[in-house]
Structures are given as C-alpha cells and as structure tokens.
C-alpha cells in the first residue's frame, strides 16, 4: 500500500548528509557486536532481577559462589560498552533517517516507527542504567520496574528490526568494507552519470562518490574507532570485578582499595543511623520460629563458627572477595525449629527503606549462609555490619543484610 506522494524536494530544514563512509557494511558489523553486547546484558540482567525477585519454582543456587560476581560484572560492563556502540551505529545510519521522502509505503512507515521505538528505548535504558550505577535518580518513577520491562521492549524491537532488515544485514556482512556500494549494500552502481536512488536521496552524485574519502574517515577506520572506544571502556571498568585489571579501573564505581579491609561500602552506619543501636550494650539478636530464642553478643560469639572465602558483589557491578567467619545461619534455623525447607526473613537495625533493611533467604543459599562476625581475621567493623551480618554465596551484595536485629523462621 502506497501513501499519497510527498513533495519531491525536502523541507528547507531537512539536512543533506554524506553517505560515503556510512553504509550497510559498516552498520551491519557494528550492529552484530552491539547485538552480542545487548544479548549478554539482557540475560545477565534477568539473572540479577531473579536475585531480588526469585521465582518459587526456580531455587536460587549457592554455587558457584562467584556466580553473581561474574554475571553482574558482565551486565554492567556490556551495558557500558553498548553506549559507544549504539552511538556508533546511529552515526552509521543517520543519513538514511533523513532520506526524503521519509517513507513511501505503509510498510516503510511501520519500519520507521519500529526504529524510533528501538532507538528511544535503548537510549533510555542505557542512560538510566548508567545513572543508576552512579547512584543518581533524577526521575519520579521506579527505576527497577522500568529498567526490567524496557529490556523486553528493546529485545522485541531488535527482533522486529532484524526481521525487516535481514536481507540488508546479510549483504552488509558479506560485502568487503572497501568495496564501492550504495548505502543499502548493493555491490554494483547504476550506469555512469545516473545516481542510485539512495545516493539521490542523500544528495550525492557520481562525482561525489568518486571523490577520495578524507584521511581518517575510512569505513575500516570508523569500525576501529568504535571498537577501540568500546574496548577502552571495558578495560577501565572491568577492574572493579577482575582484580588483575584494578590498577587501570579508572572508570570503576568502587574498587577494593576504597573500603576498610579491602571491601568497598555503599552505605555506612552513619548513612542509615545505626551507630548507637548497633553498639548498644543491651543488643540482642532475636530469632523467632517454633522454638524462639535470643542471643546477646557474648552468646553470639560463643557459637561454633565456620570460615569461608566469599565475594561481595554489588548491583553497580563492583565486587571484592573477603574471608568471613561466624556461625552458620542454618544452625540457628534448626535451633529455632526450622529445617531445610524453611524460609528465613532477615531484618536489619536500620530503618531506611532499602533491600538491605529486610530480605528473605531459603534453599541452598540459606543452608550455606554465614552470620559473619569477623572479616579478614578481625572483628567486623561497624560499617561492614557490626555486630553481625548475613553473608551468602552467589548472592547480590545488597541482600547480604548488615546490622542484624531479627531472624524469622517459617516452615
């Protein structure tokens, strides 16, 4: 179905842009890498979401203990890398966005609309994700829900875009970067003196195409520049997860050296107002269940202890390993009348609403969790959760609750 014809000449404000460097070969190659980055980011994002919103039929694993450290590190790194890749892909195609007429058929109009959804949702997802790891939320809506559902909009838009442009993508990937072809990737040009439809839409002639491309603006150079930018971001960020790269992690949100005992801290005891209650002489850890009991500091520290090397892995992408020591949570669960199938709610002394205030743990993570009283051989510092905090393997850092006040065991 064709739409009514638009004027042959574009509006006076419509830009005329060169397409001599930008074409389907460049776009397809950038798009392939961007698609891989988006796919990894999407899958690891789902894993992160399940940490905070577990499914009853899908138990949260406790092995490998570094699982969340890797998946969340990949999530943040691929999200950051996707920013320059997306900008490079937009750079490679934006002359076509200003082709005139804007569309000739209903199918082309639908294609333009799908591209608008894809580009808009991707920019919003990556932009707000970047601000999230910075801890800045200049919007009135909840980040988690919007970030989660917007990811599905992006995946659906990518699938639709690939389906519509599959032939162009195949031609672009199959064509050498240095071969002369139009912006749609056609290998042959029309007869001399007759510009192609794409060249005409972009305001180009045979004379324009024949002009040498300025130094530094080759198609291969454009790909190298985009890849170098993405690689630089990856290397200077990955050090917050991979210790060998820590010296060059200049873009990392947190590094192990930033916190006491080699573990960074997002929220201190002063931030949440527990300096007094956590150090109170009458402190008691309340444990409820079929056989409730309470423990003062002396009784807590007299319990049999276990020592394990476990990482703290934060949603912002940083992680750091530590040696934690304390009683096993499961020992207290059984003492309270619980068993392997029990669900446990951990409540903090802090009052500020956050995932750290109260969290649930069950299954393999509950059976493997420690109630840590020591870190790296010394008594747990106040900012790390003194007098006792939860530490569980393969678990998001915010869910390893600090400054414990209460343990509720339900069968």
Short mmCIF file of C-alpha atoms in Angstrom, two decimals:
data_model
loop_
_atom_site.label_atom_id
_atom_site.label_comp_id
_atom_site.label_asym_id
_atom_site.label_seq_id
_atom_site.Cartn_x
_atom_site.Cartn_y
_atom_site.Cartn_z
CA UNK A 1 0.00 0.00 0.00
CA UNK A 2 1.50 3.30 -1.13
CA UNK A 3 0.84 6.54 0.70
CA UNK A 4 -0.01 9.83 -1.05
CA UNK A 5 3.08 11.25 -2.76
CA UNK A 6 5.12 13.74 -0.74
CA UNK A 7 6.77 16.79 -2.36
CA UNK A 8 9.89 15.86 -4.33
CA UNK A 9 12.03 18.44 -2.55
CA UNK A 10 12.73 18.03 1.16
CA UNK A 11 11.69 20.75 3.60
CA UNK A 12 14.20 23.60 3.91
CA UNK A 13 15.28 22.46 7.38
CA UNK A 14 15.95 18.86 6.20
CA UNK A 15 19.73 18.13 6.32
CA UNK A 16 21.59 16.67 3.35
CA UNK A 17 24.22 14.25 4.67
CA UNK A 18 27.05 12.35 3.03
CA UNK A 19 26.94 8.55 2.97
CA UNK A 20 30.42 7.84 1.55
CA UNK A 21 31.76 6.37 4.81
CA UNK A 22 28.49 5.21 6.32
CA UNK A 23 26.87 2.22 4.63
CA UNK A 24 25.38 -1.20 5.23
CA UNK A 25 28.76 -2.93 5.65
CA UNK A 26 29.74 -0.59 8.50
CA UNK A 27 26.29 -0.66 10.07
CA UNK A 28 25.96 -4.46 9.90
CA UNK A 29 29.32 -5.04 11.55
CA UNK A 30 28.68 -2.58 14.36
CA UNK A 31 25.17 -3.99 14.76
CA UNK A 32 26.49 -7.54 15.11
CA UNK A 33 28.76 -6.58 18.01
CA UNK A 34 26.05 -4.41 19.56
CA UNK A 35 23.59 -7.31 19.31
CA UNK A 36 26.00 -9.60 21.16
CA UNK A 37 26.52 -6.97 23.89
CA UNK A 38 22.77 -6.40 24.22
CA UNK A 39 22.13 -10.16 24.43
CA UNK A 40 24.67 -10.68 27.22
CA UNK A 41 23.37 -7.61 29.04
CA UNK A 42 19.77 -8.85 28.76
CA UNK A 43 20.45 -12.38 30.02
CA UNK A 44 22.63 -11.25 32.92
CA UNK A 45 20.04 -8.59 33.76
CA UNK A 46 17.41 -11.30 34.10
CA UNK A 47 19.72 -13.18 36.49
CA UNK A 48 20.14 -10.03 38.56
CA UNK A 49 16.37 -9.46 38.61
CA UNK A 50 15.81 -13.02 39.88
CA UNK A 51 18.13 -12.28 42.80
CA UNK A 52 15.72 -9.64 44.04
CA UNK A 53 12.50 -11.29 42.83
CA UNK A 54 13.10 -15.06 42.96
CA UNK A 55 10.59 -17.49 41.48
CA UNK A 56 9.16 -20.10 43.83
CA UNK A 57 9.74 -22.90 41.28
CA UNK A 58 13.31 -21.78 40.47
CA UNK A 59 15.57 -22.09 43.54
CA UNK A 60 18.41 -19.58 43.82
CA UNK A 61 21.68 -21.51 43.59
CA UNK A 62 24.57 -21.21 46.04
CA UNK A 63 27.21 -22.43 43.59
CA UNK A 64 29.39 -21.28 42.11
CA UNK A 65 29.95 -18.83 44.95
CA UNK A 66 31.25 -16.26 42.44
CA UNK A 67 28.31 -16.67 40.05
CA UNK A 68 26.65 -13.30 40.71
CA UNK A 69 30.06 -11.64 40.75
CA UNK A 70 30.58 -12.69 37.10
CA UNK A 71 27.04 -12.19 35.81
CA UNK A 72 26.54 -8.76 37.34
CA UNK A 73 30.02 -7.67 36.33
CA UNK A 74 29.23 -8.70 32.75
CA UNK A 75 25.86 -6.94 32.95
CA UNK A 76 27.38 -3.61 33.88
CA UNK A 77 30.37 -3.90 31.53
CA UNK A 78 28.28 -4.85 28.49
CA UNK A 79 25.78 -2.13 29.33
CA UNK A 80 28.53 0.49 29.42
CA UNK A 81 30.17 -0.87 26.26
CA UNK A 82 26.82 -0.72 24.47
CA UNK A 83 26.71 3.08 24.85
CA UNK A 84 29.54 3.89 22.39
CA UNK A 85 28.48 1.01 20.14
CA UNK A 86 24.92 2.33 19.94
CA UNK A 87 26.17 5.85 19.21
CA UNK A 88 28.45 4.46 16.50
CA UNK A 89 25.58 2.55 14.93
CA UNK A 90 23.39 5.65 14.96
CA UNK A 91 26.24 7.58 13.36
CA UNK A 92 26.47 4.96 10.63
CA UNK A 93 22.78 5.14 9.68
CA UNK A 94 21.59 8.63 10.48
CA UNK A 95 21.83 9.93 6.89
CA UNK A 96 19.14 7.41 5.95
CA UNK A 97 16.96 8.71 8.75
CA UNK A 98 16.88 11.99 6.83
CA UNK A 99 16.21 10.46 3.41
CA UNK A 100 13.38 12.18 1.55
CA UNK A 101 10.56 11.26 1.17
CA UNK A 102 10.61 9.98 4.72
CA UNK A 103 8.56 6.94 3.66
CA UNK A 104 6.64 5.86 0.61
CA UNK A 105 4.56 2.93 1.85
CA UNK A 106 2.76 1.83 4.99
CA UNK A 107 5.46 -0.83 5.49
CA UNK A 108 8.19 1.82 5.41
CA UNK A 109 6.22 3.94 7.86
CA UNK A 110 5.92 0.96 10.21
CA UNK A 111 9.66 0.32 9.84
CA UNK A 112 10.44 3.93 10.77
CA UNK A 113 8.15 3.67 13.78
CA UNK A 114 9.86 0.46 14.95
CA UNK A 115 13.27 2.13 14.64
CA UNK A 116 12.01 5.05 16.70
CA UNK A 117 10.90 2.65 19.46
CA UNK A 118 14.20 0.73 19.33
CA UNK A 119 16.43 3.80 19.42
CA UNK A 120 14.37 5.65 22.03
CA UNK A 121 14.06 2.67 24.39
CA UNK A 122 17.76 1.77 24.01
CA UNK A 123 18.92 5.30 24.80
CA UNK A 124 16.60 5.46 27.82
CA UNK A 125 17.68 2.02 29.07
CA UNK A 126 21.40 2.69 28.76
CA UNK A 127 21.19 6.26 30.01
CA UNK A 128 19.20 5.45 33.15
CA UNK A 129 21.31 2.34 33.75
CA UNK A 130 24.44 4.47 33.72
CA UNK A 131 22.90 6.94 36.19
CA UNK A 132 21.82 4.02 38.38
CA UNK A 133 25.38 2.79 38.86
CA UNK A 134 26.27 6.38 39.75
CA UNK A 135 23.52 6.35 42.38
CA UNK A 136 21.64 9.29 40.85
CA UNK A 137 17.89 9.04 40.17
CA UNK A 138 16.62 12.33 38.65
CA UNK A 139 13.22 10.87 37.66
CA UNK A 140 9.93 10.33 39.51
CA UNK A 141 9.34 6.70 38.52
CA UNK A 142 10.75 3.47 39.94
CA UNK A 143 13.97 2.52 38.20
CA UNK A 144 13.83 -1.25 38.71
CA UNK A 145 10.40 -1.86 37.13
CA UNK A 146 11.02 0.46 34.17
CA UNK A 147 14.52 -0.93 33.57
CA UNK A 148 13.20 -4.50 33.65
CA UNK A 149 10.23 -4.11 31.31
CA UNK A 150 12.04 -1.76 28.96
CA UNK A 151 14.57 -4.53 28.34
CA UNK A 152 11.81 -6.69 26.85
CA UNK A 153 10.67 -3.78 24.66
CA UNK A 154 14.23 -3.49 23.34
CA UNK A 155 14.57 -7.22 22.67
CA UNK A 156 11.25 -7.26 20.82
CA UNK A 157 12.24 -4.19 18.80
CA UNK A 158 15.58 -5.76 17.89
CA UNK A 159 13.83 -8.93 16.71
CA UNK A 160 11.44 -6.91 14.54
CA UNK A 161 14.26 -4.78 13.17
CA UNK A 162 16.33 -7.84 12.23
CA UNK A 163 13.34 -9.45 10.53
CA UNK A 164 12.67 -6.34 8.43
CA UNK A 165 16.32 -5.66 7.54
CA UNK A 166 17.62 -9.25 7.32
CA UNK A 167 18.50 -9.11 3.62
CA UNK A 168 20.34 -5.81 4.08
CA UNK A 169 22.21 -7.20 7.10
CA UNK A 170 23.29 -10.29 5.16
CA UNK A 171 24.52 -8.20 2.22
CA UNK A 172 26.34 -5.81 4.53
CA UNK A 173 28.18 -8.58 6.38
CA UNK A 174 29.09 -10.31 3.11
CA UNK A 175 30.47 -7.18 1.43
CA UNK A 176 34.10 -6.09 1.96
CA UNK A 177 34.43 -2.76 3.69
CA UNK A 178 36.45 -1.26 0.84
CA UNK A 179 34.03 -2.31 -1.93
CA UNK A 180 32.04 0.51 -3.60
CA UNK A 181 28.33 0.13 -2.99
CA UNK A 182 25.30 2.14 -2.05
CA UNK A 183 24.02 2.77 1.46
CA UNK A 184 21.86 -0.35 1.21
CA UNK A 185 24.89 -2.50 0.40
CA UNK A 186 24.30 -3.16 -3.30
CA UNK A 187 27.61 -4.22 -4.87
CA UNK A 188 27.03 -2.61 -8.27
CA UNK A 189 26.40 1.02 -9.15
CA UNK A 190 24.00 2.18 -11.85
CA UNK A 191 25.20 3.41 -15.21
CA UNK A 192 27.70 6.28 -15.21
CA UNK A 193 26.08 9.62 -14.70
CA UNK A 194 22.94 8.09 -13.14
CA UNK A 195 22.93 8.33 -9.35
CA UNK A 196 21.37 5.49 -7.37
CA UNK A 197 18.11 6.05 -5.52
CA UNK A 198 19.93 6.03 -2.19
CA UNK A 199 22.60 8.44 -3.39
CA UNK A 200 19.97 10.73 -4.83
CA UNK A 201 18.03 10.65 -1.56
CA UNK A 202 21.22 11.64 0.27
CA UNK A 203 22.08 14.37 -2.24
CA UNK A 204 25.05 12.51 -3.80
CA UNK A 205 26.12 12.17 -7.43
CA UNK A 206 28.68 10.00 -9.23
CA UNK A 207 31.17 12.82 -8.84
CA UNK A 208 30.63 12.86 -5.10
CA UNK A 209 31.13 9.07 -4.82
CA UNK A 210 34.27 9.26 -6.91
CA UNK A 211 35.91 11.75 -4.59
CA UNK A 212 38.54 10.22 -2.31
CA UNK A 213 37.43 9.74 1.27
CA UNK A 214 39.36 12.10 3.59
CA UNK A 215 42.16 10.51 5.62
CA UNK A 216 40.94 9.11 8.92
CA UNK A 217 37.38 8.76 7.67
CA UNK A 218 37.56 5.35 6.01
CA UNK A 219 34.95 2.73 6.79
CA UNK A 220 37.56 0.47 8.36
CA UNK A 221 38.82 3.37 10.43
CA UNK A 222 35.31 4.06 11.67
CA UNK A 223 34.98 0.46 12.88
CA UNK A 224 38.40 0.55 14.54
CA UNK A 225 37.50 3.79 16.33
CA UNK A 226 34.19 2.37 17.58
CA UNK A 227 35.84 -0.85 18.72
CA UNK A 228 38.68 0.97 20.46
CA UNK A 229 36.23 3.18 22.34
CA UNK A 230 34.16 0.21 23.49
CA UNK A 231 37.28 -1.76 24.45
CA UNK A 232 38.71 1.14 26.43
CA UNK A 233 35.50 1.41 28.46
CA UNK A 234 35.52 -2.35 29.11
CA UNK A 235 39.14 -2.42 30.29
CA UNK A 236 38.85 0.66 32.51
CA UNK A 237 35.67 -0.68 34.11
CA UNK A 238 36.34 -4.41 34.46
CA UNK A 239 38.88 -3.83 37.24
CA UNK A 240 36.04 -3.41 39.72
CA UNK A 241 35.30 -7.12 39.14
CA UNK A 242 38.62 -8.54 37.92
CA UNK A 243 41.42 -7.84 40.38
CA UNK A 244 44.28 -8.02 37.78
CA UNK A 245 42.73 -5.02 35.98
CA UNK A 246 42.14 -2.99 39.15
CA UNK A 247 45.14 -0.64 38.61
CA UNK A 248 43.61 0.64 35.34
CA UNK A 249 39.98 0.68 36.51
CA UNK A 250 39.72 4.48 36.35
CA UNK A 251 36.01 4.32 35.42
CA UNK A 252 35.09 1.86 38.19
CA UNK A 253 32.36 2.93 40.61
CA UNK A 254 34.07 1.14 43.50
CA UNK A 255 37.39 -0.63 43.94
CA UNK A 256 38.52 -2.89 46.83
CA UNK A 257 41.01 -0.27 47.95
CA UNK A 258 38.12 2.14 48.52
CA UNK A 259 36.82 0.37 51.65
CA UNK A 260 38.08 -0.86 55.03
CA UNK A 261 39.68 -4.32 54.99
CA UNK A 262 39.64 -4.35 51.20
CA UNK A 263 35.82 -4.37 50.83
CA UNK A 264 34.06 -1.23 49.48
CA UNK A 265 30.98 0.16 51.25
CA UNK A 266 27.90 1.68 49.67
CA UNK A 267 26.15 2.69 52.91
CA UNK A 268 27.88 3.40 56.19
CA UNK A 269 26.41 3.06 59.67
CA UNK A 270 26.11 6.86 59.78
CA UNK A 271 24.18 6.88 56.49
CA UNK A 272 21.44 4.69 57.96
CA UNK A 273 21.61 5.90 61.56
CA UNK A 274 22.63 2.72 63.41
CA UNK A 275 25.80 3.91 65.15
CA UNK A 276 24.12 3.78 68.59
CA UNK A 277 21.81 0.76 68.20
CA UNK A 278 24.48 -1.47 66.66
CA UNK A 279 26.86 -0.80 69.57
CA UNK A 280 24.26 -0.83 72.36
CA UNK A 281 25.23 -2.79 75.47
CA UNK A 282 21.79 -4.43 75.56
CA UNK A 283 21.93 -5.64 71.93
CA UNK A 284 20.01 -8.87 71.31
CA UNK A 285 19.62 -10.89 68.12
CA UNK A 286 16.02 -12.11 68.09
CA UNK A 287 15.33 -15.49 66.47
CA UNK A 288 11.70 -16.49 66.04
CA UNK A 289 10.16 -19.79 65.00
CA UNK A 290 8.56 -22.82 66.69
CA UNK A 291 11.27 -22.52 69.35
CA UNK A 292 12.18 -18.82 69.60
CA UNK A 293 15.27 -17.56 71.40
CA UNK A 294 17.59 -14.57 71.56
CA UNK A 295 21.36 -14.08 71.65
CA UNK A 296 23.39 -11.33 73.24
CA UNK A 297 26.87 -10.50 71.96
CA UNK A 298 28.62 -12.96 74.29
CA UNK A 299 26.27 -15.82 73.34
CA UNK A 300 26.57 -14.97 69.64
CA UNK A 301 30.36 -15.01 69.70
CA UNK A 302 30.41 -18.26 71.74
CA UNK A 303 28.65 -20.21 68.94
CA UNK A 304 30.66 -22.63 66.77
CA UNK A 305 31.99 -20.78 63.74
CA UNK A 306 32.83 -21.50 60.12
CA UNK A 307 35.25 -19.56 57.93
CA UNK A 308 34.72 -19.12 54.17
CA UNK A 309 36.17 -17.05 51.36
CA UNK A 310 33.18 -15.32 49.71
CA UNK A 311 32.79 -12.28 47.47
CA UNK A 312 30.56 -9.27 48.00
CA UNK A 313 29.05 -8.46 44.60
CA UNK A 314 27.05 -5.27 44.22
CA UNK A 315 24.40 -4.42 41.66
CA UNK A 316 26.55 -1.50 40.46
CA UNK A 317 29.00 -4.08 39.09
CA UNK A 318 31.82 -3.93 41.63
CA UNK A 319 32.86 -6.93 43.70
CA UNK A 320 35.55 -7.88 46.18
CA UNK A 321 36.45 -11.09 47.97
CA UNK A 322 36.85 -11.46 51.72
CA UNK A 323 37.39 -14.14 54.35
CA UNK A 324 34.31 -14.21 56.58
CA UNK A 325 33.89 -16.08 59.87
CA UNK A 326 30.85 -16.69 62.04
CA UNK A 327 28.12 -19.21 62.93
CA UNK A 328 26.15 -20.91 60.18
CA UNK A 329 22.68 -19.45 59.68
CA UNK A 330 21.26 -22.94 59.24
CA UNK A 331 22.41 -23.94 62.75
CA UNK A 332 20.22 -21.17 64.21
CA UNK A 333 17.35 -22.10 61.89
CA UNK A 334 17.37 -25.69 63.19
CA UNK A 335 17.68 -24.46 66.77
CA UNK A 336 14.54 -22.37 66.19
CA UNK A 337 12.66 -25.43 64.91
CA UNK A 338 13.21 -24.96 61.18
CA UNK A 339 14.55 -27.36 58.57
CA UNK A 340 15.92 -27.43 55.02
CA UNK A 341 12.60 -26.30 53.59
CA UNK A 342 12.26 -23.29 55.88
CA UNK A 343 12.06 -19.73 54.62
CA UNK A 344 14.01 -17.16 56.62
CA UNK A 345 13.49 -13.42 56.80
CA UNK A 346 16.45 -11.33 57.93
CA UNK A 347 15.74 -7.86 59.37
CA UNK A 348 18.27 -5.11 59.98
CA UNK A 349 18.55 -2.49 62.71
CA UNK A 350 18.47 0.20 60.03
CA UNK A 351 15.18 1.97 59.38
CA UNK A 352 15.84 3.48 55.94
CA UNK A 353 13.75 1.56 53.37
CA UNK A 354 16.00 -0.41 51.01
CA UNK A 355 16.68 -4.03 50.02
CA UNK A 356 19.16 -4.13 52.90
CA UNK A 357 16.50 -3.45 55.54
CA UNK A 358 14.79 -6.82 55.24
CA UNK A 359 15.41 -9.77 52.95
CA UNK A 360 14.38 -13.40 52.58
CA UNK A 361 16.67 -16.36 52.08
CA UNK A 362 15.91 -20.04 51.59
CA UNK A 363 17.10 -23.22 49.94
CA UNK A 364 20.77 -23.76 49.16
CA UNK A 365 21.73 -20.16 49.92
CA UNK A 366 20.15 -20.37 53.37
CA UNK A 367 21.94 -23.61 54.17
CA UNK A 368 25.31 -22.19 53.05
CA UNK A 369 24.97 -18.71 54.60
CA UNK A 370 27.10 -17.35 57.44
CA UNK A 371 26.19 -14.91 60.17
CA UNK A 372 29.53 -13.14 59.89
CA UNK A 373 31.12 -11.65 62.99
CA UNK A 374 34.65 -11.40 61.55
CA UNK A 375 36.14 -10.23 58.25
CA UNK A 376 39.70 -10.96 57.15
CA UNK A 377 40.68 -12.08 60.63
CA UNK A 378 39.38 -9.09 62.63
CA UNK A 379 36.10 -8.27 64.36
CA UNK A 380 33.56 -6.99 61.84
CA UNK A 381 33.86 -3.17 61.51
CA UNK A 382 30.75 -1.11 62.17
CA UNK A 383 30.41 -0.01 58.56
CA UNK A 384 30.60 -3.62 57.40
CA UNK A 385 27.67 -4.64 59.61
CA UNK A 386 28.82 -4.99 63.22
CA UNK A 387 27.76 -6.79 65.34
CA UNK A 388 26.70 -9.41 62.78
CA UNK A 389 25.71 -9.53 59.11
CA UNK A 390 24.43 -12.07 56.64
CA UNK A 391 26.91 -13.41 54.06
CA UNK A 392 25.66 -15.93 51.50
CA UNK A 393 27.33 -17.33 48.36
CA UNK A 394 26.22 -16.29 44.86
CA UNK A 395 24.03 -13.51 46.28
CA UNK A 396 23.65 -9.81 45.48
CA UNK A 397 25.56 -7.60 47.91
CA UNK A 398 22.52 -5.56 48.92
CA UNK A 399 20.82 -8.79 50.03
CA UNK A 400 23.66 -9.65 52.44
CA UNK A 401 21.97 -7.68 55.17
CA UNK A 402 24.08 -5.76 57.70
CA UNK A 403 23.44 -4.91 61.38
CA UNK A 404 21.12 -7.85 62.03
CA UNK A 405 18.30 -7.38 64.50
CA UNK A 406 15.94 -10.28 63.84
CA UNK A 407 15.75 -13.69 62.16
CA UNK A 408 12.27 -15.02 61.46
CA UNK A 409 12.00 -18.73 60.59
CA UNK A 410 8.85 -20.05 58.90
CA UNK A 411 8.20 -23.68 57.88
#
